[in-house]
XYZ file of C-alpha atoms in Angstrom:
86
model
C 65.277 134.329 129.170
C 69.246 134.729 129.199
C 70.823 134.320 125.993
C 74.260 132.918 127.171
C 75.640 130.631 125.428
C 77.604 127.374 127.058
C 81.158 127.018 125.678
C 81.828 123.440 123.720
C 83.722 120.823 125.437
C 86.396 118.632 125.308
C 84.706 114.950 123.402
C 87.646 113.227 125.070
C 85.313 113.667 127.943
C 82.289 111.886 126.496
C 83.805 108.275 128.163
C 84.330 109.583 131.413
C 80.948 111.719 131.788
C 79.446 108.152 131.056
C 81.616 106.157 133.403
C 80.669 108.623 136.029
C 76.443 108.357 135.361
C 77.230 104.663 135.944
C 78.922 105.001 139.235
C 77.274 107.882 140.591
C 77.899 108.960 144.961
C 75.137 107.818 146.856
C 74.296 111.489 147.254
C 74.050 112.229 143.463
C 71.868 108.848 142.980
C 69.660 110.382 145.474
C 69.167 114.363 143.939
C 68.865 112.209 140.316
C 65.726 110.352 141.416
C 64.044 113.833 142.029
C 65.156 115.353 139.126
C 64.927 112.739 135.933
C 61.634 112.414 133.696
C 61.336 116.285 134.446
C 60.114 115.444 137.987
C 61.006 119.003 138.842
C 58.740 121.901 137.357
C 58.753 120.262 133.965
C 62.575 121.222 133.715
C 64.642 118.493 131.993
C 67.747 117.797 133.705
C 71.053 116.237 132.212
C 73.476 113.836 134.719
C 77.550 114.343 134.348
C 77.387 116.823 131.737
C 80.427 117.958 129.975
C 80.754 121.658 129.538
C 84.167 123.518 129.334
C 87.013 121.257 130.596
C 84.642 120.167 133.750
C 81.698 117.589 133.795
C 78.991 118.908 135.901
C 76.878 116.448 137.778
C 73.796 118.409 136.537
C 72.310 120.467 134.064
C 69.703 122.492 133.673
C 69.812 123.586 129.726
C 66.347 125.703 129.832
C 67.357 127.509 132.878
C 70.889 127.368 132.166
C 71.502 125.855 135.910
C 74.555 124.225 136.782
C 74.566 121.780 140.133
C 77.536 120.409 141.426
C 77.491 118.419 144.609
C 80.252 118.108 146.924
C 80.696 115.373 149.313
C 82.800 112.376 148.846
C 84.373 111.944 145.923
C 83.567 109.286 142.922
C 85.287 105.804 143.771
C 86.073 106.648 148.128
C 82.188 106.264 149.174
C 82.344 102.728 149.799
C 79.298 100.748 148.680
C 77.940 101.301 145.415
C 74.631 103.818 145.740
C 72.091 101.569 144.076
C 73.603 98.680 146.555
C 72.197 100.708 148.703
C 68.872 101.532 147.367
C 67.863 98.448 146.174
């Protein structure tokens, strides 16, 4: 397995990593119901992770796999996702 090892991040970032789990895009909402309680492979997968100066929208850390998804941006996608889902 690759023995890199993720830089620390900023804490001030903590707040915001959790504002954004609670107001996730529609299309994040979505990719997180497939991925949480290691629904894929077994892998356990972290939502609005902060690494570096960023927050990625998800983490891999046993693969050491980054996902970002583009789209609309947090706060312009109109209703909120689980609005939608429910």
């Amino acid at each position: 397995m690759l023995n890199i090892k993720i830089s620390l991040y900023d804490p001030r970032l903590n707040q915001y990593a959790r504002d954004l789990r609670k107001h996730g895009t529609f299309s994040e909402v979505l990719l997180w119901k497939k991925l949480q309680g290691k629904q894929m492979l077994g892998y356990k997968f972290r939502r609005q992770r902060p690494i570096d100066n960023y927050i990625i929208d998800f983490y891999c850390p046993d693969l050491k796999l980054a996902i970002e998804i583009d789209g609309v941006k947090h706060g312009d996608e109109g209703p909120s996702p689980n609005a939608v889902l429910a």
